[in-house]
XYZ file of C-alpha atoms in Angstrom:
495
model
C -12.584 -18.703 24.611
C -10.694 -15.419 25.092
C -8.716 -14.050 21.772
C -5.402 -14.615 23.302
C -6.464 -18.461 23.099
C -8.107 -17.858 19.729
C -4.640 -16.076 18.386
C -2.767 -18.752 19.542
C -4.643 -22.154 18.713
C -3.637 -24.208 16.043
C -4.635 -24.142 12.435
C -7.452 -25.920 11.301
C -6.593 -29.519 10.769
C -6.626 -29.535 6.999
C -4.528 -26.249 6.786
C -1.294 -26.475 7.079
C 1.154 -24.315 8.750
C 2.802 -22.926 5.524
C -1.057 -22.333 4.849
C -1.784 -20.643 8.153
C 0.676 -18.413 7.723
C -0.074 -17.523 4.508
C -3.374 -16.363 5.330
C -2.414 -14.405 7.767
C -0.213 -12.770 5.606
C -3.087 -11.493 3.974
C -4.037 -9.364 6.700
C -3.653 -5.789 8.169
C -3.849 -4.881 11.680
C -4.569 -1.735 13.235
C -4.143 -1.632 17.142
C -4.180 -0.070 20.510
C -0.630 1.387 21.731
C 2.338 4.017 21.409
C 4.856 1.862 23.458
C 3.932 -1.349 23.914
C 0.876 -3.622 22.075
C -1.269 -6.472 22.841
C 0.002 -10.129 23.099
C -2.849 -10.729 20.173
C -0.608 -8.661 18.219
C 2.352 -10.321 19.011
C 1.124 -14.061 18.503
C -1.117 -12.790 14.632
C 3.017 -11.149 13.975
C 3.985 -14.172 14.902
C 2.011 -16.564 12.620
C 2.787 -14.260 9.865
C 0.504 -10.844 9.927
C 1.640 -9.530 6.769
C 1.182 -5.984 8.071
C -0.066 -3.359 10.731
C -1.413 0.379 10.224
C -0.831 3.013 12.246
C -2.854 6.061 13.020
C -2.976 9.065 15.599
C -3.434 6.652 18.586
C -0.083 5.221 18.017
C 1.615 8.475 17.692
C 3.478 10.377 20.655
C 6.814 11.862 19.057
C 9.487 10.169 16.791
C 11.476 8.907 18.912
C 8.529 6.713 20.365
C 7.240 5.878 16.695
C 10.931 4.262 15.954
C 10.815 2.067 19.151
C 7.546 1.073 18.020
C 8.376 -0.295 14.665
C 11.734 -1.388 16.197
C 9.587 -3.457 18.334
C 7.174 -4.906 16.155
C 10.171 -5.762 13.593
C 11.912 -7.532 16.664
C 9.244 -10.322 16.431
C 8.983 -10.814 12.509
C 11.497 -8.619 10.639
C 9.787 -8.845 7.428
C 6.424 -7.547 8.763
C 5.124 -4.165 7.112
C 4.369 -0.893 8.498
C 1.767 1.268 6.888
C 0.515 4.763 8.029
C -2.036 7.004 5.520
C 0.124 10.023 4.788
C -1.439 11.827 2.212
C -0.207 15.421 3.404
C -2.250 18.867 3.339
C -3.606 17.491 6.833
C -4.216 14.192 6.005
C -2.032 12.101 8.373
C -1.206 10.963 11.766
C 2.202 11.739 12.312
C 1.972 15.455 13.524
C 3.242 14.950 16.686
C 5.973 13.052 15.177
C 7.163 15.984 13.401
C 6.072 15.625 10.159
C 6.928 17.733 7.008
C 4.318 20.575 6.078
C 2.685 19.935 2.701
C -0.243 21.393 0.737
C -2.311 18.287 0.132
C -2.678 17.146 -3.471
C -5.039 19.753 -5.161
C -2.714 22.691 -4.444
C -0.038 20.479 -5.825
C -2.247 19.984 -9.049
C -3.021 23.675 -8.866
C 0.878 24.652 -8.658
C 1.458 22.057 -11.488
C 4.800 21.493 -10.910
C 5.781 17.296 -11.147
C 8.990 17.787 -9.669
C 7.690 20.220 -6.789
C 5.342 17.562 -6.284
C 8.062 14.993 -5.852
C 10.039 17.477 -3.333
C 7.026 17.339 -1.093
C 6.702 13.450 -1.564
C 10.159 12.852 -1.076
C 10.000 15.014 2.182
C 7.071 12.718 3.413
C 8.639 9.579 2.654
C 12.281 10.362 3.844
C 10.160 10.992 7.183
C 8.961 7.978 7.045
C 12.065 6.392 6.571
C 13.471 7.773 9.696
C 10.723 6.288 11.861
C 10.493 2.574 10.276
C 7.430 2.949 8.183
C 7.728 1.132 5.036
C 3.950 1.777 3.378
C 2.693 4.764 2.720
C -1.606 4.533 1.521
C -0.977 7.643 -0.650
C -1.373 8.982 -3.352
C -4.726 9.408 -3.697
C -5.417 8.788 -7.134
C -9.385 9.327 -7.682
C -10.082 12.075 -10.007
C -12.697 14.758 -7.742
C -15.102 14.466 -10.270
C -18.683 15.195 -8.473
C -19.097 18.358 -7.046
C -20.682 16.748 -4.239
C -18.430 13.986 -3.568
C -17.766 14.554 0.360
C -14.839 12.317 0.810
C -12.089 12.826 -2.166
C -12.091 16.726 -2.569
C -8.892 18.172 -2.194
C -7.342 15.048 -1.340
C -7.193 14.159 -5.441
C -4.711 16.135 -7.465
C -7.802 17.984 -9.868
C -10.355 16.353 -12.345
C -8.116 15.922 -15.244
C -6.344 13.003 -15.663
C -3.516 13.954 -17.654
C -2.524 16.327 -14.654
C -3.362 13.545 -11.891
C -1.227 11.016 -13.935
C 1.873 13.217 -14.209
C 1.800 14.248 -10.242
C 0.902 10.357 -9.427
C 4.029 9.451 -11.469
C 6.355 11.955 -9.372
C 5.039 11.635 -6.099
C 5.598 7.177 -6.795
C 8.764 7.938 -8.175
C 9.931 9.920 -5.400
C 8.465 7.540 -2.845
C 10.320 4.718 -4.422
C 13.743 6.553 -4.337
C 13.255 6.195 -0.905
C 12.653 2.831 -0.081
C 8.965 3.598 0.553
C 6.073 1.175 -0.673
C 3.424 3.972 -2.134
C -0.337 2.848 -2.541
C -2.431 4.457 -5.708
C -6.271 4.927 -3.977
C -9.046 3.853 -4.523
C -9.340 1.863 -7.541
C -10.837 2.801 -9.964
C -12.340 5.804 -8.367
C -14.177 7.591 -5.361
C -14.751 10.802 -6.926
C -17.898 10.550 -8.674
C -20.404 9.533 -5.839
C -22.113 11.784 -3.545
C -21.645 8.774 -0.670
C -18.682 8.720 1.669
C -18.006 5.544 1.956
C -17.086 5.257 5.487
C -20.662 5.728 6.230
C -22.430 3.859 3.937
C -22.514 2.150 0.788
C -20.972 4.657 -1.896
C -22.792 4.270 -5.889
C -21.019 5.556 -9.248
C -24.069 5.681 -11.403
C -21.882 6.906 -14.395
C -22.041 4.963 -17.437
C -19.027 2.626 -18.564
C -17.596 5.295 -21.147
C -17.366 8.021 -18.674
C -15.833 5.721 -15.954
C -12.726 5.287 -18.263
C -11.116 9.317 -17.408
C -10.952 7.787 -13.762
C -9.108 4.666 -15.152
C -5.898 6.520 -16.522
C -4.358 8.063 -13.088
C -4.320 4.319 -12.190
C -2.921 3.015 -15.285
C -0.750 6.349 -14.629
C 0.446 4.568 -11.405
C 0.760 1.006 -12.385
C 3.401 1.958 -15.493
C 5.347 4.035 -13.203
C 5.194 1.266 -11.122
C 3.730 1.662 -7.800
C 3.621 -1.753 -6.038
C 0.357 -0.846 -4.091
C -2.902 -0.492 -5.058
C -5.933 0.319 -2.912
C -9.905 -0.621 -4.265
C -12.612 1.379 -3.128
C -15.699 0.282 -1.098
C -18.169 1.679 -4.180
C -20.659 0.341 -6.529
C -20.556 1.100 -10.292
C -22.998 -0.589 -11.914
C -21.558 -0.195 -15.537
C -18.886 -2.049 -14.243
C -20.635 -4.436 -11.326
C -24.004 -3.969 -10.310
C -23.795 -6.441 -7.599
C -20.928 -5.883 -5.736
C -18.693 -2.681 -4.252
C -15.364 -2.857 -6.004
C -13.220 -4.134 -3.372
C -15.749 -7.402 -3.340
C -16.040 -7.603 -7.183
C -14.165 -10.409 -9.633
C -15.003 -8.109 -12.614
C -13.204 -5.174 -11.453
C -10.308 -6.453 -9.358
C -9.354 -9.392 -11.717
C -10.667 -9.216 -15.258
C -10.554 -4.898 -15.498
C -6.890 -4.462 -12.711
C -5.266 -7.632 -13.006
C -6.264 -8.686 -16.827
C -6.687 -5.770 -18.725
C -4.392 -2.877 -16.933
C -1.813 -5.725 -16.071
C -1.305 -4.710 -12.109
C 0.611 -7.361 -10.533
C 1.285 -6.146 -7.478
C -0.021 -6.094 -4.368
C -3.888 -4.632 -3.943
C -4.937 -3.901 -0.540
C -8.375 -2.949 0.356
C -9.985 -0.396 2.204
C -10.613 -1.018 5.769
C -13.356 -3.207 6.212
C -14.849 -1.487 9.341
C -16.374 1.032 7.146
C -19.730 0.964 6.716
C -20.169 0.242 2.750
C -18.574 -3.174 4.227
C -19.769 -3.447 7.262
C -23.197 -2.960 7.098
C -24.029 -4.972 4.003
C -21.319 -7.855 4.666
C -19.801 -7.914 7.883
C -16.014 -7.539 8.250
C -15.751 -11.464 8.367
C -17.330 -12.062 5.453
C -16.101 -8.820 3.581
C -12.235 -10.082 4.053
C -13.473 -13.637 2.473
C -15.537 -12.113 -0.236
C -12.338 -9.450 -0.951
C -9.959 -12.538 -1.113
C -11.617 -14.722 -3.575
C -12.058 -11.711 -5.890
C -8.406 -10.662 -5.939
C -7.543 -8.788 -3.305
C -4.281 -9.759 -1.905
C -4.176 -8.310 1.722
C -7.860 -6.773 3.525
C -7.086 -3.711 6.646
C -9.019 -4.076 9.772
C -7.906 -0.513 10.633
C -10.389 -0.325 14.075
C -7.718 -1.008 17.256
C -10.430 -4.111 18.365
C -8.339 -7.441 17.795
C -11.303 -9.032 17.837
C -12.527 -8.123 14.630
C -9.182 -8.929 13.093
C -9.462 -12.109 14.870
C -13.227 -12.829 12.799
C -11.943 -11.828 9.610
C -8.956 -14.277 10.113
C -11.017 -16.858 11.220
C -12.986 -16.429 8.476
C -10.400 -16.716 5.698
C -9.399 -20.178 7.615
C -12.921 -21.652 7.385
C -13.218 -20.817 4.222
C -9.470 -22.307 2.653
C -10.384 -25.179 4.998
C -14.286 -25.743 3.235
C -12.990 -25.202 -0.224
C -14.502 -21.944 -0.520
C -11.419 -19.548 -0.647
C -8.913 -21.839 -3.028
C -5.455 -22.354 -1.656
C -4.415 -21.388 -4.711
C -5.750 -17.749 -4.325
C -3.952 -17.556 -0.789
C -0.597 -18.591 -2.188
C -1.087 -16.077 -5.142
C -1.997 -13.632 -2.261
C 0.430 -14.461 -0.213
C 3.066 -14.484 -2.577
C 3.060 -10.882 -3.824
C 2.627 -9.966 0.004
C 5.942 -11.645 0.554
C 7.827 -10.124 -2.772
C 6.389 -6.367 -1.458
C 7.916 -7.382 1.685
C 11.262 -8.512 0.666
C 11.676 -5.239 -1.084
C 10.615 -2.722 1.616
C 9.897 -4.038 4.760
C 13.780 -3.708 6.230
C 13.548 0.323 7.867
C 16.360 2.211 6.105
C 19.266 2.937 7.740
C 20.807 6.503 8.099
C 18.599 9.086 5.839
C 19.603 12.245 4.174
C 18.011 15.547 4.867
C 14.733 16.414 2.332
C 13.831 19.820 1.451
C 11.872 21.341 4.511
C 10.255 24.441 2.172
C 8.698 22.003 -0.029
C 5.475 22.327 0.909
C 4.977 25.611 1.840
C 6.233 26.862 -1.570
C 3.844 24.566 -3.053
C 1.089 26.140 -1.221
C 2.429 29.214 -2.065
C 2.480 29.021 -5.821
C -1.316 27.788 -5.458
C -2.635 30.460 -3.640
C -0.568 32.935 -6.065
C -1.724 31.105 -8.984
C -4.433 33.498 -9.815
C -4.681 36.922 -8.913
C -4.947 37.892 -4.907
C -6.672 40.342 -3.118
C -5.211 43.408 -1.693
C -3.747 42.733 2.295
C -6.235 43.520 5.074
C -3.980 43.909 7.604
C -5.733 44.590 11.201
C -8.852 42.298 9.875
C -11.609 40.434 12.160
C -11.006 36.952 10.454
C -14.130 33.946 10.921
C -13.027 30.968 9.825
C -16.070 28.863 9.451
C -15.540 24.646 8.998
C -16.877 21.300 9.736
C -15.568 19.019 12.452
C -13.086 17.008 11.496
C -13.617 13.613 9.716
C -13.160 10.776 12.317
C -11.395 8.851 10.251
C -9.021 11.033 8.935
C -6.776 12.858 11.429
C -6.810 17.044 12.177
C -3.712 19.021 13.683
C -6.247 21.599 14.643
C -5.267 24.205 12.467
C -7.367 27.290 11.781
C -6.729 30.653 9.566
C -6.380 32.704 12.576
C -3.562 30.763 14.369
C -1.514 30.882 11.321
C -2.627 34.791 10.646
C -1.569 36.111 13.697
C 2.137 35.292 14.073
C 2.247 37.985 10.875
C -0.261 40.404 11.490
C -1.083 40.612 15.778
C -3.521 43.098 15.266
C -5.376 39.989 13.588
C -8.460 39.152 15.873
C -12.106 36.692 15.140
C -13.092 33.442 15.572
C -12.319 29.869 14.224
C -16.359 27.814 13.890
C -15.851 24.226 13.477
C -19.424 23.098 13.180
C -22.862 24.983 12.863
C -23.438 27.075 16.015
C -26.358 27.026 18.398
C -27.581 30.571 17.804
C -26.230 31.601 14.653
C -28.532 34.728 14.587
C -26.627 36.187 17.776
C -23.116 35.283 16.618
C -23.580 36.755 13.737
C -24.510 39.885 15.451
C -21.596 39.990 17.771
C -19.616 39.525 14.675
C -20.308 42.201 12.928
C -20.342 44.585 16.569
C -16.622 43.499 17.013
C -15.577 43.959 13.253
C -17.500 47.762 12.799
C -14.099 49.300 12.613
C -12.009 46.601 10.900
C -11.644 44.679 8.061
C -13.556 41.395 7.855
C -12.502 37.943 6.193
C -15.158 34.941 5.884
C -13.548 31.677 5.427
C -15.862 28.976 4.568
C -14.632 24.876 4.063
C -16.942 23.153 1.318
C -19.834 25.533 2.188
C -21.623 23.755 -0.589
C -21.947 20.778 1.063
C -22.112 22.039 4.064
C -25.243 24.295 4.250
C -24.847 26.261 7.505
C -21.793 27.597 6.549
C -23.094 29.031 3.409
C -26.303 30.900 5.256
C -23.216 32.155 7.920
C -21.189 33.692 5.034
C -24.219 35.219 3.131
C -26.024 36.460 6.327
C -22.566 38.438 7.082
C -21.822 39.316 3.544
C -25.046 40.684 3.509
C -24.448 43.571 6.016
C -20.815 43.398 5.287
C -20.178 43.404 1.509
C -17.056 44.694 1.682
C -15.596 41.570 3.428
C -12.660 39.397 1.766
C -14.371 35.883 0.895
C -11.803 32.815 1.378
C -12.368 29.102 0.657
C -10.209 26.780 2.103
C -11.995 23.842 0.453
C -12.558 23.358 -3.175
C -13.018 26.695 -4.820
C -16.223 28.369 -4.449
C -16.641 31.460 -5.955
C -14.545 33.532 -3.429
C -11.533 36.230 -3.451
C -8.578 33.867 -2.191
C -8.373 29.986 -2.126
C -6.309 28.109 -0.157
C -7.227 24.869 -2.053
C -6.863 22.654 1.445
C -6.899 22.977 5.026
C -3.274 22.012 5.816
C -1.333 23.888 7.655
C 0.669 25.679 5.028
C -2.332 26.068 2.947
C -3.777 28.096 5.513
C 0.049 29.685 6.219
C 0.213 30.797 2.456
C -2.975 32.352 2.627
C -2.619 34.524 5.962
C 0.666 35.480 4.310
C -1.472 37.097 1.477
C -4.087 38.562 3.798
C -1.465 40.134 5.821
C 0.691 41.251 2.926
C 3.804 39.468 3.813
């Protein structure tokens, strides 16, 4: 049986179609296109997707993106449009012009709420303009283990008194837009050492020091964010069994009972490996369901795994082992989120388009700076990019050069093959000049940190920059967005 005849079979005999479609409103799609999309799409939209996600592959330009949700809108009006759009390079909508901001530790670092909410309300008036109605930001885990590899400079700091006044402006700001924002990833991701996309993530911390991650999300829910997002991570103070987005404990008695969040929690996508490798996506969406999840993301572009997961949630209302009664509950707050966002906005006013590059600014000046070194061989040394997260490319030297041209180096995204002779050639081309080191999370990532120290070595007099979380250098950028890096070549060059 192919999946168009899969999408478009009837529901099982004992579910009804008020039924059907409320399961599938408990779904998120992600999918293949930039103008047009599979009929599979257009039959799940149909029976009453409650939502799809978009990401790089769906991008061209704006113009496209608007036809797109134009499109999808044309078949069910009241379905919702999500994209991850966290800033500071985090997000997919480059080529659709998006605004330039920092990322959420140089906003914590400038510690200004209602810069904070300039920057948000540039990304979500952007939105606006192109249809999308759900933004999965802010990220709201607290970067709490210096070896966490996924959260970094993605969370606003470690305190939560400063995440929980930037979460309440960036929501607040979102709102005044029409935008549906989405708090991430309750109740935490950054105090394991696990990415989760790769495997099973653990928070070993004990109950009492689990409770500082708690507050940016209790933060979030009074100022009244109407999504939540759980995380794909075991805490076994809390669950010892289960990953969060799976677990009864911490999605219904600790969110829904005792922090009082009645709105709608999504989960992480299911693809990733903490849930795919120990569950399956099929049975991770069931599993998710039952413990009080309200809508599970199948972010991979394969229909057919969307298909399994809704097949799934079918079987199981129809056996008795997903209650009706949790589906309408589910369903329910899917439909009130959608009532109050899914319609695009009409016409929308101009944001401020120096946001984020003042933001970024006031970071990098928040401490003291080195002196210019105008002229200077710059290496900017960093990993790949994450797969799942999208990269415009950007390097220090690109954004160095349009204010000093005598600017010359190298951008090293990923360890080298002979490190030995690079090094070497580095230091024959730099002889006469100035030399900057930028290293990304060098602590995690161990050939960067024998790079820097085998050139500081025969170099001492070289400018250290981090462009990941601060690690003992001259400069930070606190980020690798594009005006992160554009704030910091404006203090190398002495602009």
């Amino acid at each position: 049986m192919t999946s168009e005849q899969v999408c478009v079979g009837p529901a099982p005999s004992s579910v009804s179609s008020d039924l059907d479609e409320a399961v599938h409103r408990c779904l998120v799609a992600g999918f293949e296109g930039t103008t047009a999309f599979p009929d599979t799409l257009k039959r799940l939209v149909d029976r009453g997707l409650g939502g799809v996600i978009l990401f790089t592959r769906n991008v061209r330009d704006a113009e496209q993106v608007r036809q797109l949700t134009d499109a999808l809108r044309a078949i069910r009006p009241d379905l919702m449009v999500g994209i991850d759009n966290e800033g500071g390079g985090i997000g997919h909508l480059v080529g659709a012009g998006a605004p330039e901001v920092p990322g959420s530790y140089a906003l914590g670092v400038a510690d200004d709420p209602a810069l904070t909410a300039r920057c948000a309300d540039a990304l979500a008036g952007h939105l606006a303009t192109l249809g999308i109605t759900a933004s999965f930001a802010p990220v709201a885990d607290l970067q709490q283990q210096p070896r966490n590899p996924i959260v970094r400079t993605r969370s606003f700091g470690a305190e939560p008194a400063l995440a929980a006044r930037h979460l309440r402006a960036w929501i607040t700001a979102t709102e005044a837009r029409g935008i549906a924002s989405c708090a991430k990833h309750f109740p935490g991701h950054g105090g394991t050492e696990t990415d989760s996309h790769y495997g099973l993530a653990v928070d070993p911390r004990p109950q009492d020091e689990l409770l500082a991650d708690l507050e940016p999300f209790r933060a979030a829910v009074a100022a009244g964010v109407p999504m939540l997002m759980s995380a794909h991570v075991v805490y076994p103070a809390l669950d010892a069994n289960r990953p969060a987005t799976l677990s009864r404990r911490i999605l219904g008695d600790l969110l829904r009972h005792e922090i009082g969040f009645d709105g709608v929690l999504v989960s992480d996508a299911l693809e990733m490996k903490a849930i795919s490798d120990g569950y399956g996506e099929a049975a991770g969406a069931r599993i998710a369901l039952a413990a009080g999840a309200d809508q599970v993301i199948v972010a991979v572009p394969d229909l057919e795994v969307t298909l399994g997961c809704r097949d799934a949630l079918l079987d199981a209302v129809e056996s008795g082992r997903l209650s009706d009664e949790r589906v309408w509950e589910a369903a329910g707050r899917v439909r009130r989120l959608a009532e109050r966002y899914a319609d695009p906005a009409g016409p929308v006013a101009g944001w401020d388009a120096g946001a984020g590059l003042e933001a970024a600014r006031r970071a990098v000046r928040s401490r003291a700076v080195p002196r210019p070194v105008r002229g200077a061989h710059v290496v900017d040394l960093f990993p790949p990019p994450h797969p799942a997260l999208n990269w415009g490319g950007e390097d220090l030297l690109t954004e160095l050069r349009p204010f000093d041209p005598t600017a010359g180096g190298a951008a090293v995204s990923g360890e080298p093959a002979d490190p030995g002779a690079l090094i070497d050639c580095i230091l024959r081309m730099s002889a006469a000049m100035p030399l900057v080191v930028a290293t990304c999370d060098a602590a995690l990532h161990p050939w960067q940190a024998r790079f820097r120290d085998a050139l500081l070595a025969r170099r001492p007099d070289a400018t250290r920059v981090d462009t990941g979380l601060p690690e003992g250098g001259d400069l930070f950028s606190y980020g690798r967005g594009r005006v992160n890096l554009r704030a910091v070549a404006e203090v190398l060059a002495g602009v």
